[in-house]
Every structure is written in C-alpha cells, then in structure tokens.
Amino acid sequence: MKEQLLSIKKAAEEKLSQLHTVQSLEDVRIRVLGKKGELTQVLRQMGSLSAEERPVIGALANDIRTAIENSIAEKRNELLKAEREQKLKDEVIDVTMAGKRPHIGGLHPITKVLEEVKDIFLGMGFSVAEGPDVELDYYNFEALNIPKEHPARDTQDTFYISDNVVLRTQTSPIQVRVMEKSRPPIRIIAPGRVYRSDAVDATHSPVFHQVEGLVVDKGITMADLKGTLEQFLQTLYGQEAKIRLRPHHFPFTEPSAEVDVSCFVCGGKGCRVCKGEGFIELLGAGMVHPDVLRRCNIDPDVYSGFAFGMGLERIVMRRMNIDDMRLLYENDIRFLKQF
C-alpha cells in the first residue's frame, strides 16, 4: 500500500506539471482527491492492515494528501496569474487611437414640428388637451352635429370597433369633452393620432396626426379666427406667409372655411406645386355651430367660438419640403438623419 500511495503522489505531480488551464487542474483534483478518487480508493483498504502498519500508512497518506493539495493550490495560483496576464495583454487599450463617434438619435420630424406647434399656441395662451384614441360614436359624430345617416359614418371611411365604438376620425371629440367639463373662457389645442380607412399613398395614410384648436368666449368672431391662424402660420413659416379663407361646409362649424397658405415654392406667384394657384390648402376652420355649444350646455346666445383642425403631416411636409407622406413612416435612417 505504501508503494501505491507513493505512486499516486508521483503520478499527480507529473500531471500537475503538464496542466495549462484551471479546469484541467480541477479535473485532476477530483480524480486524485475526490470521494471516488485514487487516494480515497487506497485508503479504503486500510482495514486489511495490521495494527502496527495502520498508523504508519495513515500518517503517510495524510502527508501525501497534504502535499498534493499544496501542489494543486500552487498550480492554481500559477495558472490564474498566467490567465490574468494574458487577459491584460489581450485587452490592452491604445489610448492614442481615435475613438468611434457614437450614434446619437434625434426627434422624429413629426414630433419636432408638433413641439413647435405646441410652443406657438402655448405662447398665445392656449393649453393642450388630450383624449382617448378609441372613442364613443356620440363624441366622434353625434355631439359634432353628424347624425346617424351622415356619409362620414360610412364603414369605408371609419374603423368601427362596434356599432357604438370607433377609432376616432378626428381629435374634435376632445373639444366636446372639454366643453362638457369646463365653462368658458376655453382656449385649447387637441393634438393626437386619428384613424381613417384610407389607402396608403403619397398624401394619405390610415393613421395620421391632427392638431385641432378651440376658443369659446363672449364676443368671439371670424376676425379672431383669422388673426389667430395668421399669427400661427407666420410664426411657423415666416412673416412673408399669407393665408386665404375660402367658404366651405363642415357640420360642426357655421360659417366654415378652408384655410390656404401661400405656396412655399413660388411665394404666391403660381407654380406646379400649388397648381398655379399660389396657395396650398392647409386646414379647415369655422365658427362653432350653435347646436354643438347647446349639446355641451353652453348658451350660444351668450358665447361664441371658433375651431380649426389641421393635418400635422401636411404641416410637416410643407415645413420640411417633403413630397411623400410615406417617408415619415418607413423609418429609413437615411431619410430621418437629414432632420
């Protein structure tokens, strides 16, 4: 048994001298010193020794175990040190090399222009109101003077969740909700996503953004509407921008008007972009219909108001000279990084 113990020690020392990784060192430790290791298997035979041999072999076995454990510990320190030095060598940083410029994101053109629009109206004393994207039929249609048989309720134009629930086709329902909960004077803008069953092309999308405005107070007239929109558009596009109001019809305003702005290409002289008119249609507006005020418990004999609504994408396209709305939604970094 003494020869077996000495042989195990010699073999272990030879194996340790040939190791190059901490994992292989652990394998050797288990194979020699583990519960089923070579040394343990020999010690299980001590029961067959005489009383005189047992303490001698036991002492030798302990010495060999201690020696092997010390050798393993020394080898582990040696291997760890070598691994650490190699890692430091492999991961060395040359501080004299030029760094890589990180990619920095920015605001989307729609978000950027929306913030400009908000700032302009906040500076004019307006506040920002919000409402649900999924709206009741009453707020999206009936409260806005659009009865059941009105063509705007056609399923080809509107996304219906049920007979009484729709994806809002405009942000006008926010105006109704504000008028129901607030008393004049009211001065708000209502930005947000809207949904219509439109085919995707250069100027249409089933999901787009609107910014609507509402002012209700005593003595409000069309002159206030024109002055407000003129101030807004000149702040957004420059003092040279001119606006034009054309008679139109909207169920929730009376009188109503389409509002055009002077062409950003020709400045009003007429070109292919504005189709020779000198103006480009931008938004709809008008005086709040008396019936809409009555439904919100506001007396139209005491108060009057004006409302307007504009497609934000159209504002963005004119503001940034973009000729295809689809570019705003395709998330092409080559396009977006220009802004």
GROMACS .gro file of C-alpha atoms in nm:
model
  339
    1MET     CA    1   0.000   0.000   0.000
    2LYS     CA    2   0.294   0.230   0.070
    3GLU     CA    3   0.410   0.183  -0.290
    4GLN     CA    4   0.058   0.263  -0.416
    5LEU     CA    5   0.049   0.589  -0.218
    6LEU     CA    6   0.391   0.697  -0.340
    7SER     CA    7   0.295   0.605  -0.695
    8ILE     CA    8  -0.023   0.820  -0.670
    9LYS     CA    9   0.184   1.114  -0.543
   10LYS     CA   10   0.438   1.083  -0.824
   11ALA     CA   11   0.169   1.050  -1.093
   12ALA     CA   12  -0.020   1.351  -0.954
   13GLU     CA   13   0.295   1.567  -0.959
   14GLU     CA   14   0.364   1.470  -1.320
   15LYS     CA   15   0.008   1.554  -1.425
   16LEU     CA   16   0.018   1.889  -1.245
   17SER     CA   17   0.336   1.988  -1.424
   18GLN     CA   18   0.165   1.937  -1.760
   19LEU     CA   19  -0.155   2.137  -1.692
   20HIS     CA   20  -0.235   2.470  -1.861
   21THR     CA   21  -0.592   2.554  -1.750
   22VAL     CA   22  -0.776   2.588  -1.421
   23GLN     CA   23  -1.047   2.349  -1.543
   24SER     CA   24  -0.800   2.069  -1.614
   25LEU     CA   25  -0.650   2.128  -1.268
   26GLU     CA   26  -0.991   2.075  -1.112
   27ASP     CA   27  -1.030   1.751  -1.309
   28VAL     CA   28  -0.703   1.621  -1.164
   29ARG     CA   29  -0.805   1.720  -0.810
   30ILE     CA   30  -1.130   1.526  -0.836
   31ARG     CA   31  -0.962   1.226  -0.995
   32VAL     CA   32  -0.696   1.204  -0.719
   33LEU     CA   33  -0.857   1.351  -0.404
   34GLY     CA   34  -1.231   1.323  -0.470
   35LYS     CA   35  -1.473   1.091  -0.290
   36LYS     CA   36  -1.415   0.830  -0.558
   37GLY     CA   37  -1.056   0.941  -0.628
   38GLU     CA   38  -0.744   0.727  -0.643
   39LEU     CA   39  -0.622   0.822  -0.295
   40THR     CA   40  -0.961   0.752  -0.138
   41GLN     CA   41  -0.978   0.408  -0.301
   42VAL     CA   42  -0.641   0.312  -0.150
   43LEU     CA   43  -0.736   0.437   0.197
   44ARG     CA   44  -1.047   0.219   0.195
   45GLN     CA   45  -0.814  -0.081   0.202
   46MET     CA   46  -0.657   0.015   0.538
   47GLY     CA   47  -0.892  -0.219   0.718
   48SER     CA   48  -0.685  -0.508   0.590
   49LEU     CA   49  -0.365  -0.376   0.754
   50SER     CA   50  -0.227  -0.490   1.087
   51ALA     CA   51  -0.250  -0.273   1.399
   52GLU     CA   52   0.119  -0.182   1.368
   53GLU     CA   53   0.101  -0.085   0.995
   54ARG     CA   54  -0.220   0.118   1.017
   55PRO     CA   55  -0.083   0.433   1.192
   56VAL     CA   56   0.226   0.438   0.971
   57ILE     CA   57   0.028   0.414   0.648
   58GLY     CA   58  -0.231   0.662   0.780
   59ALA     CA   59   0.036   0.920   0.856
   60LEU     CA   60   0.193   0.867   0.512
   61ALA     CA   61  -0.146   0.902   0.342
   62ASN     CA   62  -0.214   1.232   0.524
   63ASP     CA   63   0.128   1.365   0.428
   64ILE     CA   64   0.071   1.271   0.063
   65ARG     CA   65  -0.279   1.428   0.066
   66THR     CA   66  -0.138   1.748   0.215
   67ALA     CA   67   0.147   1.754  -0.036
   68ILE     CA   68  -0.088   1.705  -0.332
   69GLU     CA   69  -0.331   1.972  -0.202
   70ASN     CA   70  -0.042   2.220  -0.163
   71SER     CA   71   0.083   2.140  -0.512
   72ILE     CA   72  -0.269   2.193  -0.654
   73ALA     CA   73  -0.302   2.528  -0.472
   74GLU     CA   74   0.035   2.646  -0.603
   75LYS     CA   75  -0.052   2.535  -0.955
   76ARG     CA   76  -0.390   2.712  -0.935
   77ASN     CA   77  -0.224   3.041  -0.834
   78GLU     CA   78   0.027   2.996  -1.115
   79LEU     CA   79  -0.244   2.933  -1.375
   80LEU     CA   80  -0.465   3.219  -1.253
   81LYS     CA   81  -0.173   3.458  -1.267
   82ALA     CA   82  -0.090   3.344  -1.621
   83GLU     CA   83  -0.455   3.381  -1.731
   84ARG     CA   84  -0.475   3.730  -1.578
   85GLU     CA   85  -0.155   3.841  -1.751
   86GLN     CA   86  -0.276   3.703  -2.084
   87LYS     CA   87  -0.611   3.877  -2.043
   88LEU     CA   88  -0.443   4.209  -1.968
   89LYS     CA   89  -0.226   4.159  -2.275
   90ASP     CA   90  -0.522   4.075  -2.498
   91GLU     CA   91  -0.740   4.361  -2.370
   92VAL     CA   92  -0.482   4.635  -2.375
   93ILE     CA   93  -0.625   4.972  -2.485
   94ASP     CA   94  -0.430   5.209  -2.703
   95VAL     CA   95  -0.538   5.546  -2.564
   96THR     CA   96  -0.374   5.722  -2.858
   97MET     CA   97  -0.619   5.568  -3.110
   98ALA     CA   98  -0.905   5.780  -3.238
   99GLY     CA   99  -1.238   5.697  -3.073
  100LYS     CA  100  -1.557   5.591  -3.251
  101ARG     CA  101  -1.827   5.853  -3.260
  102PRO     CA  102  -2.147   5.711  -3.102
  103HIS     CA  103  -2.471   5.717  -3.299
  104ILE     CA  104  -2.692   5.984  -3.145
  105GLY     CA  105  -3.064   5.975  -3.215
  106GLY     CA  106  -3.293   6.272  -3.261
  107LEU     CA  107  -3.658   6.369  -3.263
  108HIS     CA  108  -3.874   6.242  -3.548
  109PRO     CA  109  -3.982   6.519  -3.790
  110ILE     CA  110  -4.346   6.478  -3.678
  111THR     CA  111  -4.251   6.511  -3.311
  112LYS     CA  112  -4.022   6.805  -3.385
  113VAL     CA  113  -4.290   7.004  -3.572
  114LEU     CA  114  -4.557   6.911  -3.315
  115GLU     CA  115  -4.341   7.059  -3.041
  116GLU     CA  116  -4.305   7.378  -3.248
  117VAL     CA  117  -4.682   7.395  -3.298
  118LYS     CA  118  -4.744   7.345  -2.926
  119ASP     CA  119  -4.492   7.614  -2.833
  120ILE     CA  120  -4.658   7.864  -3.067
  121PHE     CA  121  -5.007   7.807  -2.928
  122LEU     CA  122  -4.888   7.791  -2.567
  123GLY     CA  123  -4.730   8.131  -2.628
  124MET     CA  124  -5.070   8.255  -2.744
  125GLY     CA  125  -5.238   8.144  -2.421
  126PHE     CA  126  -5.371   7.804  -2.530
  127SER     CA  127  -5.345   7.487  -2.322
  128VAL     CA  128  -5.302   7.129  -2.450
  129ALA     CA  129  -5.590   6.881  -2.408
  130GLU     CA  130  -5.588   6.504  -2.466
  131GLY     CA  131  -5.849   6.231  -2.510
  132PRO     CA  132  -5.890   5.861  -2.595
  133ASP     CA  133  -5.797   5.717  -2.936
  134VAL     CA  134  -6.086   5.469  -2.911
  135GLU     CA  135  -6.394   5.688  -2.895
  136LEU     CA  136  -6.769   5.660  -2.849
  137ASP     CA  137  -6.986   5.721  -3.152
  138TYR     CA  138  -7.158   6.005  -2.965
  139TYR     CA  139  -6.840   6.210  -2.917
  140ASN     CA  140  -6.695   6.131  -3.259
  141PHE     CA  141  -7.014   6.205  -3.453
  142GLU     CA  142  -7.341   6.297  -3.281
  143ALA     CA  143  -7.204   6.567  -3.049
  144LEU     CA  144  -7.038   6.723  -3.354
  145ASN     CA  145  -7.365   6.761  -3.542
  146ILE     CA  146  -7.312   6.449  -3.754
  147PRO     CA  147  -7.636   6.241  -3.738
  148LYS     CA  148  -7.670   5.867  -3.795
  149GLU     CA  149  -7.738   5.896  -4.169
  150HIS     CA  150  -7.439   6.124  -4.239
  151PRO     CA  151  -7.195   5.989  -4.503
  152ALA     CA  152  -6.897   6.043  -4.268
  153ARG     CA  153  -7.020   5.737  -4.078
  154ASP     CA  154  -6.966   5.511  -4.381
  155THR     CA  155  -6.769   5.199  -4.289
  156GLN     CA  156  -6.546   5.272  -4.589
  157ASP     CA  157  -6.424   5.587  -4.411
  158THR     CA  158  -6.423   5.481  -4.045
  159PHE     CA  159  -6.276   5.196  -3.838
  160TYR     CA  160  -6.563   5.062  -3.626
  161ILE     CA  161  -6.493   4.857  -3.312
  162SER     CA  162  -6.866   4.807  -3.261
  163ASP     CA  163  -7.184   4.994  -3.355
  164ASN     CA  164  -7.115   5.242  -3.076
  165VAL     CA  165  -6.734   5.249  -3.062
  166VAL     CA  166  -6.490   5.374  -3.328
  167LEU     CA  167  -6.128   5.470  -3.370
  168ARG     CA  168  -6.156   5.848  -3.366
  169THR     CA  169  -6.156   6.003  -3.713
  170GLN     CA  170  -6.053   6.344  -3.578
  171THR     CA  171  -5.947   6.498  -3.247
  172SER     CA  172  -6.271   6.701  -3.233
  173PRO     CA  173  -6.417   6.469  -2.963
  174ILE     CA  174  -6.157   6.616  -2.727
  175GLN     CA  175  -6.313   6.959  -2.784
  176VAL     CA  176  -6.657   6.824  -2.689
  177ARG     CA  177  -6.523   6.659  -2.374
  178VAL     CA  178  -6.350   6.982  -2.270
  179MET     CA  179  -6.666   7.189  -2.328
  180GLU     CA  180  -6.870   6.940  -2.124
  181LYS     CA  181  -6.635   6.965  -1.825
  182SER     CA  182  -6.525   7.331  -1.848
  183ARG     CA  183  -6.701   7.663  -1.863
  184PRO     CA  184  -6.591   7.945  -2.096
  185PRO     CA  185  -6.349   8.104  -2.150
  186ILE     CA  186  -6.195   7.800  -2.321
  187ARG     CA  187  -5.874   7.812  -2.525
  188ILE     CA  188  -5.723   7.471  -2.610
  189ILE     CA  189  -5.543   7.275  -2.881
  190ALA     CA  190  -5.601   6.899  -2.916
  191PRO     CA  191  -5.315   6.711  -3.087
  192GLY     CA  192  -5.315   6.335  -3.142
  193ARG     CA  193  -5.338   6.033  -3.372
  194VAL     CA  194  -5.650   5.980  -3.580
  195TYR     CA  195  -5.767   5.688  -3.793
  196ARG     CA  196  -5.946   5.668  -4.127
  197SER     CA  197  -5.992   5.386  -4.373
  198ASP     CA  198  -5.766   5.539  -4.639
  199ALA     CA  199  -5.535   5.362  -4.882
  200VAL     CA  200  -5.167   5.441  -4.837
  201ASP     CA  201  -5.020   5.677  -5.097
  202ALA     CA  202  -4.804   5.988  -5.114
  203THR     CA  203  -5.065   6.203  -4.937
  204HIS     CA  204  -5.282   5.957  -4.741
  205SER     CA  205  -5.240   5.713  -4.453
  206PRO     CA  206  -5.490   5.518  -4.239
  207VAL     CA  207  -5.310   5.652  -3.929
  208PHE     CA  208  -5.203   6.015  -3.914
  209HIS     CA  209  -5.196   6.310  -3.675
  210GLN     CA  210  -5.415   6.615  -3.629
  211VAL     CA  211  -5.390   6.932  -3.428
  212GLU     CA  212  -5.726   7.093  -3.360
  213GLY     CA  213  -5.797   7.414  -3.174
  214LEU     CA  214  -6.097   7.558  -2.991
  215VAL     CA  215  -6.172   7.900  -2.846
  216VAL     CA  216  -6.506   7.975  -2.673
  217ASP     CA  217  -6.579   8.306  -2.503
  218LYS     CA  218  -6.804   8.608  -2.527
  219GLY     CA  219  -6.774   8.811  -2.846
  220ILE     CA  220  -6.559   8.568  -3.049
  221THR     CA  221  -6.579   8.635  -3.426
  222MET     CA  222  -6.430   8.518  -3.756
  223ALA     CA  223  -6.183   8.804  -3.724
  224ASP     CA  224  -6.039   8.638  -3.413
  225LEU     CA  225  -6.011   8.310  -3.603
  226LYS     CA  226  -5.831   8.472  -3.897
  227GLY     CA  227  -5.595   8.664  -3.670
  228THR     CA  228  -5.508   8.355  -3.466
  229LEU     CA  229  -5.434   8.140  -3.771
  230GLU     CA  230  -5.238   8.419  -3.938
  231GLN     CA  231  -5.023   8.463  -3.628
  232PHE     CA  232  -4.967   8.086  -3.606
  233LEU     CA  233  -4.871   8.035  -3.969
  234GLN     CA  234  -4.646   8.338  -3.986
  235THR     CA  235  -4.464   8.223  -3.672
  236LEU     CA  236  -4.427   7.875  -3.820
  237TYR     CA  237  -4.341   7.965  -4.180
  238GLY     CA  238  -4.215   8.322  -4.161
  239GLN     CA  239  -4.367   8.669  -4.174
  240GLU     CA  240  -4.396   8.652  -4.553
  241ALA     CA  241  -4.656   8.373  -4.527
  242LYS     CA  242  -5.008   8.479  -4.627
  243ILE     CA  243  -5.336   8.300  -4.564
  244ARG     CA  244  -5.660   8.279  -4.761
  245LEU     CA  245  -6.003   8.172  -4.637
  246ARG     CA  246  -6.245   8.005  -4.881
  247PRO     CA  247  -6.610   7.928  -4.794
  248HIS     CA  248  -6.669   7.561  -4.716
  249HIS     CA  249  -6.904   7.334  -4.522
  250PHE     CA  250  -6.838   7.139  -4.202
  251PRO     CA  251  -7.128   7.000  -3.995
  252PHE     CA  252  -6.984   7.128  -3.667
  253THR     CA  253  -6.900   7.488  -3.772
  254GLU     CA  254  -7.110   7.763  -3.928
  255PRO     CA  255  -6.984   7.956  -4.116
  256SER     CA  256  -6.694   7.733  -4.224
  257ALA     CA  257  -6.384   7.790  -4.433
  258GLU     CA  258  -6.089   7.611  -4.590
  259VAL     CA  259  -5.767   7.790  -4.499
  260ASP     CA  260  -5.488   7.811  -4.756
  261VAL     CA  261  -5.132   7.932  -4.708
  262SER     CA  262  -4.913   8.092  -4.972
  263CYS     CA  263  -4.704   7.838  -5.166
  264PHE     CA  264  -4.362   7.781  -5.010
  265VAL     CA  265  -4.209   7.727  -5.357
  266CYS     CA  266  -4.330   8.029  -5.553
  267GLY     CA  267  -4.437   8.257  -5.268
  268GLY     CA  268  -4.785   8.306  -5.417
  269LYS     CA  269  -4.693   8.360  -5.781
  270GLY     CA  270  -4.815   8.022  -5.904
  271CYS     CA  271  -4.616   7.707  -5.986
  272ARG     CA  272  -4.657   7.331  -6.045
  273VAL     CA  273  -4.656   7.257  -5.670
  274CYS     CA  274  -4.956   7.482  -5.600
  275LYS     CA  275  -5.102   7.404  -5.947
  276GLY     CA  276  -5.076   7.768  -6.050
  277GLU     CA  277  -5.294   7.895  -5.763
  278GLY     CA  278  -5.021   8.047  -5.547
  279PHE     CA  279  -5.181   7.892  -5.237
  280ILE     CA  280  -5.187   7.542  -5.083
  281GLU     CA  281  -5.481   7.410  -4.881
  282LEU     CA  282  -5.369   7.354  -4.522
  283LEU     CA  283  -5.657   7.328  -4.277
  284GLY     CA  284  -6.028   7.367  -4.212
  285ALA     CA  285  -6.186   7.611  -3.968
  286GLY     CA  286  -6.504   7.796  -3.876
  287MET     CA  287  -6.727   7.929  -3.602
  288VAL     CA  288  -6.853   7.658  -3.363
  289HIS     CA  289  -7.206   7.556  -3.461
  290PRO     CA  290  -7.469   7.672  -3.205
  291ASP     CA  291  -7.606   7.315  -3.179
  292VAL     CA  292  -7.263   7.186  -3.073
  293LEU     CA  293  -7.249   7.451  -2.800
  294ARG     CA  294  -7.602   7.361  -2.681
  295ARG     CA  295  -7.515   6.991  -2.654
  296CYS     CA  296  -7.233   7.092  -2.418
  297ASN     CA  297  -7.466   7.314  -2.209
  298ILE     CA  298  -7.310   7.637  -2.337
  299ASP     CA  299  -7.559   7.907  -2.431
  300PRO     CA  300  -7.489   8.017  -2.795
  301ASP     CA  301  -7.678   8.341  -2.729
  302VAL     CA  302  -7.412   8.436  -2.473
  303TYR     CA  303  -7.099   8.263  -2.601
  304SER     CA  304  -6.949   8.203  -2.942
  305GLY     CA  305  -6.634   8.031  -3.051
  306PHE     CA  306  -6.414   7.920  -3.335
  307ALA     CA  307  -6.249   7.586  -3.410
  308PHE     CA  308  -5.985   7.471  -3.655
  309GLY     CA  309  -5.821   7.142  -3.749
  310MET     CA  310  -5.506   7.065  -3.943
  311GLY     CA  311  -5.326   6.750  -4.051
  312LEU     CA  312  -4.988   6.755  -3.877
  313GLU     CA  313  -4.821   6.554  -4.156
  314ARG     CA  314  -4.926   6.820  -4.405
  315ILE     CA  315  -4.768   7.086  -4.185
  316VAL     CA  316  -4.450   6.877  -4.157
  317MET     CA  317  -4.432   6.820  -4.533
  318ARG     CA  318  -4.465   7.190  -4.608
  319ARG     CA  319  -4.230   7.286  -4.323
  320MET     CA  320  -3.955   7.046  -4.432
  321ASN     CA  321  -4.017   7.029  -4.809
  322ILE     CA  322  -4.118   6.660  -4.805
  323ASP     CA  323  -4.326   6.547  -5.103
  324ASP     CA  324  -4.428   6.193  -4.993
  325MET     CA  325  -4.602   6.119  -4.661
  326ARG     CA  326  -4.484   5.757  -4.666
  327LEU     CA  327  -4.129   5.873  -4.596
  328LEU     CA  328  -4.243   5.980  -4.248
  329TYR     CA  329  -4.343   5.623  -4.155
  330GLU     CA  330  -4.085   5.399  -4.323
  331ASN     CA  331  -3.817   5.460  -4.054
  332ASP     CA  332  -3.541   5.483  -4.315
  333ILE     CA  333  -3.242   5.619  -4.124
  334ARG     CA  334  -3.104   5.774  -4.443
  335PHE     CA  335  -3.415   5.992  -4.459
  336LEU     CA  336  -3.459   6.063  -4.088
  337LYS     CA  337  -3.098   6.167  -4.022
  338GLN     CA  338  -3.149   6.469  -4.250
  339PHE     CA  339  -3.364   6.624  -3.978
   0.00000   0.00000   0.00000
